[in-house]
Backbone as a printed PyTorch tensor [residue, N CA C, xyz], in Angstrom:
tensor([[[  0.7430,  -1.2620,   0.0600],
         [  0.0850,  -0.2150,  -0.1060],
         [  0.9770,   1.0630,  -0.2420]],

        [[  0.6210,   2.4090,  -0.8870],
         [  1.3090,   3.4850,  -0.6900],
         [  0.2860,   4.8210,  -0.7690]],

        [[  0.7580,   5.6830,   0.1250],
         [ -0.0570,   6.9400,   0.4150],
         [  0.1530,   7.6380,  -1.0550]],

        [[ -0.5750,   7.9650,  -1.7720],
         [ -0.5580,   8.8330,  -3.0730],
         [ -1.3430,   9.8460,  -2.9900]],

        [[ -1.5410,  10.3650,  -1.7590],
         [ -2.1640,  11.8900,  -1.5510],
         [ -1.4350,  12.4670,  -1.1070]],

        [[ -0.0330,  12.3730,  -0.8720],
         [  0.9010,  13.5810,  -0.4680],
         [  1.3280,  14.1600,  -1.7520]],

        [[  1.5690,  15.6300,  -1.1970],
         [  1.6060,  16.4960,  -2.4610],
         [  3.1000,  16.2410,  -3.0290]],

        [[  4.2070,  15.7430,  -2.2430],
         [  5.3520,  15.5440,  -2.7570],
         [  5.6090,  14.1530,  -2.9150]],

        [[  6.4280,  13.5870,  -3.9470],
         [  6.5950,  12.0430,  -4.2150],
         [  7.2930,  11.6550,  -2.8740]],

        [[  8.4380,  12.5600,  -2.2480],
         [  9.3340,  11.9180,  -1.1100],
         [  8.6090,  11.7360,  -0.0530]],

        [[  7.4410,  12.4780,   0.2730],
         [  6.5720,  12.3220,   1.2450],
         [  5.5930,  11.2490,   1.3470]],

        [[  5.2900,  10.4170,   0.1700],
         [  4.4030,   9.4820,  -0.1310],
         [  4.8960,   8.4010,   0.7400]],

        [[  4.1880,   7.6160,   1.9510],
         [  4.6420,   6.6430,   2.7480],
         [  4.1050,   5.4150,   1.9550]],

        [[  4.9660,   4.0650,   2.2750],
         [  4.5350,   3.0280,   1.6810],
         [  4.7500,   1.9530,   2.6290]],

        [[  4.4710,   2.5730,   3.9380],
         [  4.6050,   1.2710,   4.9780],
         [  3.2250,   0.8460,   5.0880]],

        [[  2.2430,   0.9970,   4.5820],
         [  0.8760,   0.3690,   4.7450],
         [  0.6790,  -0.7010,   4.5150]],

        [[ -0.2470,  -1.7720,   5.2670],
         [ -0.0570,  -3.1470,   5.2830],
         [ -1.6500,  -3.6560,   4.8990]],

        [[ -1.7020,  -4.6240,   4.2600],
         [ -3.1790,  -5.1440,   3.7160],
         [ -2.9550,  -6.7850,   4.0300]],

        [[ -3.6060,  -7.3300,   4.8230],
         [ -4.0750,  -8.9040,   4.8630],
         [ -5.3040,  -9.4800,   4.4820]],

        [[ -5.4010, -10.3080,   3.8680],
         [ -6.6830, -10.9150,   3.5890],
         [ -6.7790, -12.3440,   3.5520]],

        [[ -7.9130, -13.0150,   4.1850],
         [ -8.0750, -14.5190,   4.1530],
         [ -9.3020, -14.5510,   3.3090]],

        [[ -9.3220, -15.3990,   2.0590],
         [-10.5180, -15.7670,   1.3170],
         [-10.6630, -17.1600,   1.0450]],

        [[-11.7830, -17.5970,   1.6400],
         [-12.0360, -19.2550,   1.5080],
         [-13.5770, -19.4220,   0.6970]],

        [[-13.3560, -20.2140,  -0.2920],
         [-14.2490, -20.6610,  -1.1950],
         [-14.9840, -22.1260,  -1.0620]],

        [[-16.1460, -22.4290,  -1.1620],
         [-16.7090, -23.5350,  -0.8230],
         [-17.5000, -23.5870,  -2.1400]],

        [[-17.6310, -24.8240,  -2.8230],
         [-18.9680, -24.9460,  -3.5890],
         [-19.4050, -26.4450,  -3.7120]],

        [[-20.6590, -26.5240,  -3.9280],
         [-21.2090, -27.9610,  -3.9380],
         [-22.1110, -28.0410,  -5.0640]],

        [[-22.2010, -28.8770,  -5.8790],
         [-23.2370, -29.0410,  -6.9120],
         [-23.7320, -30.4600,  -7.1230]],

        [[-25.0390, -30.4320,  -7.1930],
         [-25.7420, -31.7890,  -7.3990],
         [-26.8730, -31.6750,  -8.4900]],

        [[-26.6360, -32.1980,  -9.5140],
         [-27.6730, -32.3420, -10.6950],
         [-27.7720, -30.9090, -11.3940]],

        [[-28.8960, -30.2620, -11.2900],
         [-28.9590, -28.9730, -11.8730],
         [-28.6620, -27.8250, -10.6720]],

        [[-28.4810, -28.0520,  -9.3490],
         [-28.4200, -27.1390,  -8.4010],
         [-26.6920, -26.8490,  -8.1730]],

        [[-26.6530, -25.6880,  -7.8090],
         [-25.0160, -25.3560,  -7.2430],
         [-25.2170, -24.5590,  -6.1510]],

        [[-24.6040, -24.5690,  -5.1030],
         [-24.3090, -23.7080,  -3.8210],
         [-22.9550, -23.4110,  -3.7270]],

        [[-22.8910, -22.1130,  -3.4630],
         [-21.4730, -21.6020,  -3.2520],
         [-21.3440, -20.6520,  -1.9200]],

        [[-20.4120, -20.7270,  -1.4410],
         [-19.9770, -19.6400,   0.0980],
         [-18.6930, -19.5690,  -0.1370]],

        [[-18.6200, -17.9510,   0.4990],
         [-17.3260, -17.1520,   0.2660],
         [-17.1740, -16.6030,   1.7200]],

        [[-15.8660, -16.7950,   2.3050],
         [-15.7000, -15.8990,   3.6130],
         [-14.5210, -15.0910,   3.2740]],

        [[-14.6230, -13.8430,   3.4460],
         [-13.3860, -12.8500,   3.2670],
         [-13.0670, -12.1780,   4.6080]],

        [[-11.8040, -12.1740,   5.2040],
         [-11.4510, -11.5270,   6.1290],
         [-10.3810, -10.6820,   5.8510]],

        [[-10.4790,  -9.2550,   6.2020],
         [ -9.2080,  -8.3400,   5.7350],
         [ -9.0010,  -7.6060,   6.9590]],

        [[ -7.7400,  -6.9820,   6.6790],
         [ -7.1290,  -6.1310,   7.6570],
         [ -6.3240,  -5.0470,   7.0530]],

        [[ -6.4910,  -3.7750,   6.8270],
         [ -5.8010,  -2.8770,   6.3920],
         [ -5.1340,  -2.1030,   7.5050]],

        [[ -3.9100,  -1.5920,   7.4440],
         [ -3.2020,  -0.8830,   8.4280],
         [ -2.6200,   0.4800,   7.6570]],

        [[ -3.2700,   1.5630,   7.9230],
         [ -2.8870,   3.0020,   7.1390],
         [ -1.7750,   3.3970,   7.9630]],

        [[ -1.3840,   3.1750,   8.9350],
         [ -0.5100,   3.6410,  10.0630],
         [  0.7930,   4.3130,   9.2930]],

        [[  1.0530,   5.4960,   9.7450],
         [  2.3410,   6.2500,   8.7410],
         [  1.8520,   7.1350,   7.6470]],

        [[  0.5120,   6.8490,   6.9080],
         [  0.0410,   7.4330,   5.8200],
         [ -0.7650,   8.8020,   6.3530]],

        [[  0.2660,   9.6000,   6.5660],
         [ -0.3060,  11.0370,   7.4000],
         [ -1.3120,  11.5740,   6.4130]],

        [[ -0.7010,  11.9530,   5.3110],
         [ -1.5540,  12.6590,   4.3060],
         [ -2.7370,  12.1490,   3.8860]],

        [[ -2.7220,  11.0800,   3.6600],
         [ -4.1350,  10.1520,   3.4290],
         [ -5.2200,  10.1080,   4.6590]],

        [[ -4.5700,  10.0080,   5.8390],
         [ -5.2940,   9.9250,   6.8530],
         [ -5.6840,  11.2850,   7.3570]],

        [[ -5.0580,  12.3020,   7.0010],
         [ -5.8090,  13.6570,   7.0520],
         [ -6.7490,  14.0910,   6.1110]],

        [[ -6.7290,  13.2800,   5.3150],
         [ -7.8190,  13.5340,   4.0800],
         [ -9.0620,  13.4300,   4.3420]],

        [[-10.0770,  13.8370,   3.5030],
         [-11.7370,  13.7380,   3.8430],
         [-12.1750,  12.2930,   3.4850]],

        [[-11.2640,  11.3920,   2.6160],
         [-11.7110,   9.9290,   2.4480],
         [-11.1870,   9.0380,   3.4700]],

        [[-10.7180,   9.4530,   4.5060],
         [ -9.8930,   8.6730,   5.6340],
         [-10.8830,   7.7790,   5.9580]],

        [[-10.3670,   6.3310,   6.6890],
         [-11.3180,   5.5130,   7.3820],
         [-11.6800,   6.2370,   8.8510]],

        [[-12.3790,   5.2520,   9.7090],
         [-12.6360,   5.8390,  11.0810],
         [-11.2880,   5.4750,  11.8610]],

        [[-10.5340,   4.6140,  11.6520],
         [ -9.2470,   4.2400,  12.2940],
         [ -8.1860,   4.0580,  11.3060]],

        [[ -7.1700,   4.0350,  11.6370],
         [ -5.9340,   3.8330,  10.6520],
         [ -5.6510,   2.0820,  10.5630]],

        [[ -6.4400,   1.3190,  11.4700],
         [ -6.5440,   0.1190,  10.9490],
         [ -8.1190,  -0.4090,  11.0620]],

        [[ -8.1530,  -0.8910,   9.6390],
         [ -9.3330,  -1.2260,   9.1520],
         [ -9.6000,  -2.6970,   9.0860]],

        [[-10.5670,  -3.2240,   9.6860],
         [-11.0680,  -4.7540,   9.9430],
         [-12.3850,  -5.0330,   9.7920]],

        [[-12.5840,  -5.7760,   8.4930],
         [-13.9880,  -6.5350,   8.0360],
         [-13.9070,  -7.9150,   7.6650]],

        [[-15.3430,  -8.4050,   7.6060],
         [-15.6230,  -9.7030,   7.3810],
         [-16.8510,  -9.5870,   6.6040]],

        [[-16.8470, -10.6320,   5.6760],
         [-17.6350, -10.5150,   4.6230],
         [-18.1500, -12.0750,   4.3670]],

        [[-19.5540, -12.4090,   4.5970],
         [-19.7670, -13.6620,   4.2020],
         [-20.7280, -13.6800,   3.0020]],

        [[-20.5970, -14.5080,   1.7100],
         [-21.3320, -14.5830,   0.5880],
         [-21.8430, -15.8720,   0.0810]],

        [[-23.3620, -15.9490,   0.1050],
         [-23.5830, -16.9770,  -0.5990],
         [-24.3840, -16.9040,  -1.9040]],

        [[-24.2110, -18.1950,  -2.7350],
         [-25.1180, -18.0330,  -3.8990],
         [-25.6990, -19.5990,  -4.0380]],

        [[-26.8940, -19.5900,  -4.3120],
         [-27.8030, -20.5810,  -5.0560],
         [-28.1300, -20.5510,  -6.2630]],

        [[-27.9000, -21.5380,  -7.2180],
         [-28.0800, -21.5110,  -8.6730],
         [-28.7200, -22.8850,  -8.7420]],

        [[-29.9090, -22.5710,  -9.6650],
         [-30.5690, -23.5770, -10.4540],
         [-30.3140, -23.5470, -11.9970]],

        [[-29.9060, -24.5350, -12.7440],
         [-29.8470, -24.7090, -14.0800],
         [-30.7680, -25.4470, -14.7750]],

        [[-31.1790, -24.7370, -15.8990],
         [-32.2720, -25.6390, -16.7020],
         [-32.1810, -25.4980, -18.4350]],

        [[-31.2940, -26.2600, -18.6550],
         [-31.0520, -26.0030, -20.0530],
         [-30.1620, -24.7550, -20.2370]],

        [[-30.4320, -23.7700, -20.9490],
         [-29.8390, -22.3160, -21.0670],
         [-29.7390, -21.6650, -20.1300]],

        [[-30.8440, -21.7270, -19.3090],
         [-31.3190, -20.7800, -18.1740],
         [-30.9550, -21.3520, -16.9240]],

        [[-30.4280, -19.9000, -16.3300],
         [-29.9790, -20.1160, -14.5770],
         [-30.6240, -19.2600, -13.9080]],

        [[-31.3220, -19.5800, -12.8670],
         [-31.9000, -18.8480, -11.9250],
         [-30.9770, -18.8960, -10.5250]],

        [[-30.8220, -17.6500,  -9.9750],
         [-29.7520, -17.6550,  -8.8860],
         [-30.3760, -16.5290,  -7.7870]],

        [[-29.8700, -16.9030,  -6.8060],
         [-30.0420, -15.7170,  -5.6950],
         [-28.3920, -15.5300,  -4.7660]],

        [[-28.2820, -14.5120,  -4.8280],
         [-26.8180, -14.1780,  -4.2010],
         [-27.3460, -13.4210,  -2.8650]],

        [[-26.4760, -13.5150,  -1.9050],
         [-26.7720, -13.0140,  -0.5960],
         [-25.6510, -12.9460,   0.0610]],

        [[-25.5940, -11.6700,   1.0020],
         [-24.3970, -11.5340,   1.8770],
         [-24.2620, -10.7360,   2.8860]],

        [[-23.5830, -10.8560,   3.9210],
         [-23.5130,  -9.7350,   5.0330],
         [-22.0600,  -9.4720,   5.2220]],

        [[-21.8500,  -8.2740,   5.4140],
         [-20.5760,  -7.5150,   5.7700],
         [-20.6320,  -6.9840,   7.4380]],

        [[-19.5250,  -7.2390,   8.0210],
         [-19.3570,  -6.6380,   9.6110],
         [-18.0920,  -5.9100,   9.6020]],

        [[-18.0380,  -5.0040,  10.4240],
         [-16.7040,  -4.2910,  10.8850],
         [-16.1560,  -4.6980,  11.8540]],

        [[-14.7820,  -4.7520,  12.3950],
         [-14.4540,  -4.5890,  13.6290],
         [-13.3010,  -3.4810,  13.6950]],

        [[-13.5690,  -2.4650,  12.8260],
         [-12.9110,  -0.8860,  12.9080],
         [-13.3530,  -0.1600,  13.9840]],

        [[-12.1030,  -0.0430,  15.1550],
         [-12.5430,   1.1430,  16.0830],
         [-13.0650,   2.2690,  15.6230]],

        [[-14.0440,   2.8290,  15.8540],
         [-14.7830,   3.8780,  15.4360],
         [-15.7320,   4.0780,  14.4100]],

        [[-15.9310,   2.9720,  13.9140],
         [-17.1590,   2.8250,  12.7680],
         [-18.0070,   2.0010,  13.3820]],

        [[-19.3050,   2.8490,  13.7500],
         [-20.4980,   2.1510,  14.2640],
         [-21.4250,   1.4580,  13.5150]],

        [[-21.2930,   1.3270,  12.3190],
         [-22.1800,   0.9460,  11.6510],
         [-22.4730,  -0.6410,  11.4800]],

        [[-23.6990,  -0.7050,  11.4960],
         [-24.3800,  -2.1770,  11.8950],
         [-23.9020,  -3.2670,  10.7620]],

        [[-23.9920,  -4.3070,  10.8700],
         [-23.9960,  -5.3370,   9.7610],
         [-24.7580,  -4.6210,   8.5400]],

        [[-24.2230,  -4.7470,   7.4340],
         [-24.9220,  -4.3660,   6.2370],
         [-25.0260,  -5.7500,   5.4380]],

        [[-26.4350,  -5.8190,   4.6170],
         [-26.4750,  -7.0020,   3.9880],
         [-27.1420,  -6.6640,   2.2490]],

        [[-26.9760,  -7.7090,   1.7420],
         [-27.2310,  -7.4560,   0.1420],
         [-28.0630,  -8.8650,  -0.3460]],

        [[-29.0470,  -8.7190,  -1.1960],
         [-29.7000,  -9.8080,  -1.9750],
         [-29.7060,  -9.3770,  -3.2110]],

        [[-29.2570, -10.1510,  -3.9920],
         [-29.4280, -10.1800,  -5.5340],
         [-30.0550, -11.2870,  -6.2260]],

        [[-31.4820, -11.2270,  -6.3980],
         [-32.0540, -12.4540,  -7.2230],
         [-31.7510, -12.2410,  -8.6560]],

        [[-31.5250, -13.3230,  -9.3080],
         [-31.4140, -12.8050, -10.8330],
         [-31.5730, -14.2220, -11.9080]],

        [[-31.4990, -13.9530, -13.0680],
         [-31.7790, -14.7530, -14.1550],
         [-30.7360, -14.6510, -14.9010]],

        [[-30.2160, -15.7070, -15.7380],
         [-29.1560, -15.7310, -16.7080],
         [-29.6490, -16.3940, -18.0660]],

        [[-29.1480, -16.1710, -19.1160],
         [-29.3710, -17.1120, -20.4230],
         [-28.2710, -17.2580, -21.1150]],

        [[-27.8120, -18.6310, -21.5120],
         [-26.6770, -18.7860, -22.3670],
         [-27.0350, -18.5900, -23.7410]],

        [[-26.7770, -17.8050, -24.6470],
         [-27.3170, -17.3720, -25.7830],
         [-26.4100, -17.8420, -26.9960]],

        [[-25.2660, -18.7040, -26.6870],
         [-24.1740, -19.0840, -27.7340],
         [-22.8970, -18.5430, -27.2130]],

        [[-22.3760, -17.3120, -27.7300],
         [-20.9170, -17.0400, -27.4430],
         [-21.0520, -15.9840, -26.1470]],

        [[-22.1580, -16.1900, -25.4540],
         [-22.1350, -15.4760, -23.9210],
         [-23.2420, -15.5380, -23.2350]],

        [[-23.6220, -14.6630, -22.1610],
         [-24.7890, -14.9080, -21.3390],
         [-25.4100, -13.4660, -21.6120]],

        [[-26.5550, -13.4710, -21.3890],
         [-27.7000, -12.4740, -20.8900],
         [-27.9360, -12.4720, -19.1710]],

        [[-28.2120, -11.3150, -18.6760],
         [-28.0730, -11.2040, -17.3130],
         [-29.1000, -10.1980, -16.8260]],

        [[-30.1330, -10.6230, -16.0300],
         [-31.3490,  -9.8030, -15.5300],
         [-31.2220,  -9.9340, -14.1770]],

        [[-30.8600,  -8.7020, -13.2240],
         [-30.6500,  -8.9660, -11.8710],
         [-31.2690,  -7.7470, -11.0300]],

        [[-31.7190,  -8.0200,  -9.8500],
         [-32.2080,  -7.0430,  -8.9710],
         [-31.2200,  -6.9450,  -8.0330]],

        [[-30.7980,  -5.5180,  -7.2860],
         [-30.1950,  -5.9810,  -5.9840],
         [-30.4290,  -4.6900,  -5.0570]],

        [[-30.6150,  -5.2550,  -3.9230],
         [-31.0300,  -4.6620,  -2.5970],
         [-30.0260,  -4.5070,  -1.6750]],

        [[-29.4790,  -3.5260,  -1.3820],
         [-28.2440,  -3.5190,  -0.1460],
         [-28.7520,  -2.4780,   0.8200]],

        [[-28.2320,  -2.6030,   2.0270],
         [-28.2260,  -1.6160,   2.7500],
         [-27.1910,  -1.0560,   3.5430]],

        [[-26.0440,  -1.4070,   2.6980],
         [-24.7010,  -0.7340,   2.9530],
         [-23.6930,  -1.4960,   1.8370]],

        [[-22.4710,  -0.9840,   1.9190],
         [-21.5740,  -1.6660,   1.2530],
         [-20.2340,  -1.5650,   1.6320]],

        [[-18.9300,  -1.8610,   0.9380],
         [-17.6500,  -1.5410,   1.4300],
         [-16.8500,  -0.6320,   0.7080]],

        [[-16.4090,   0.1420,   1.2600],
         [-15.8330,   1.5270,   0.6890],
         [-14.4570,   1.2800,   0.3120]],

        [[-13.8390,   2.4890,  -0.3200],
         [-12.5220,   1.9290,  -1.0440],
         [-11.3910,   1.8020,  -0.2910]],

        [[-11.6710,   2.0240,   1.3540],
         [-10.7110,   1.7050,   2.2530],
         [-10.8120,   0.3770,   3.1430]],

        [[-11.9540,  -0.2570,   2.3150],
         [-12.1110,  -1.7240,   2.7870],
         [-12.8800,  -1.9920,   3.8800]],

        [[-13.5090,  -0.5760,   4.4150],
         [-14.5100,  -0.6400,   5.5520],
         [-16.0250,  -0.7240,   5.1110]],

        [[-16.8050,  -0.8770,   5.9400],
         [-18.1900,  -0.8530,   5.6730],
         [-18.9740,   0.5030,   6.2090]],

        [[-20.0850,   0.7160,   5.0750],
         [-20.9520,   1.8860,   5.6330],
         [-22.2760,   1.4230,   5.3190]],

        [[-23.4040,   2.1820,   6.1190],
         [-24.7140,   1.9560,   5.8450],
         [-25.1760,   2.9510,   4.8160]],

        [[-26.0440,   2.3690,   3.8590],
         [-26.5890,   3.2290,   2.8130],
         [-27.7050,   2.3280,   2.2350]],

        [[-28.9630,   3.0570,   1.7670],
         [-29.9520,   2.0850,   1.3090],
         [-30.0250,   2.0710,  -0.3280]],

        [[-29.8910,   0.9260,  -0.8660],
         [-29.2970,   0.9250,  -2.6400],
         [-30.0640,  -0.0700,  -3.1960]],

        [[-30.8600,   0.2550,  -4.2120],
         [-31.6010,  -0.6610,  -5.1580],
         [-31.3860,  -0.3690,  -6.4470]],

        [[-31.3250,  -1.4770,  -7.2320],
         [-31.0060,  -1.2450,  -8.5290],
         [-31.4140,  -2.7030,  -9.4060]],

        [[-31.7480,  -2.2680, -10.7060],
         [-31.9040,  -3.5160, -11.6680],
         [-30.8030,  -3.3580, -12.3790]],

        [[-30.1110,  -4.5990, -13.1090],
         [-28.9380,  -4.5250, -14.0130],
         [-29.5510,  -5.3940, -15.1360]],

        [[-29.4110,  -5.2090, -16.3730],
         [-29.5720,  -5.9480, -17.4830],
         [-28.2470,  -5.7490, -18.1410]],

        [[-27.6180,  -7.0130, -18.5020],
         [-26.2000,  -6.7740, -19.0630],
         [-26.0640,  -8.2010, -20.0640]],

        [[-25.2220,  -8.1050, -20.7880],
         [-24.6280,  -9.3460, -21.7510],
         [-23.1290,  -9.4420, -21.7900]],

        [[-22.7440, -10.2730, -22.2120],
         [-21.4170, -10.5960, -22.3390],
         [-21.1160, -11.4760, -23.6000]],

        [[-19.8260, -11.3360, -24.5960],
         [-19.8410, -12.0590, -25.3590],
         [-18.2980, -12.3040, -25.3530]],

        [[-18.2740, -13.8260, -25.7440],
         [-16.6700, -14.4600, -25.6660],
         [-16.4140, -14.5670, -27.1520]],

        [[-15.2270, -14.7450, -27.3470],
         [-14.4020, -14.7510, -28.8740],
         [-13.4100, -15.4100, -28.8920]]])
């Protein structure tokens, strides 16, 4: 990690640390798939004085978060129906955010060289650029496609 907010390059501290643990589990039976993912992160912004003095600084110089995510999928020919869900929590001193959750039911269709997706996302918070969580109400509908060649 490096503090890129300092005005002079010689004042940019590169002593920050980032540690993460990411575990994945997948189970498939017939047309059903279940996935689970756990992410535990710790970021230490200590010594990055220009960054910590800025408006986008975290609640504390040490940021600790945990995220649990699950996905259930049912496949039927070219169609897939799924539900993504997750919860994130913070152990950062000074961050009083409650656990935040998200739910995203969706459907996808394999049209040949790619996939079409239609998904609804509901969330009561998110993970910010510092790796910590914040509370916010968010709802959106996504329609997208991809193409492989």
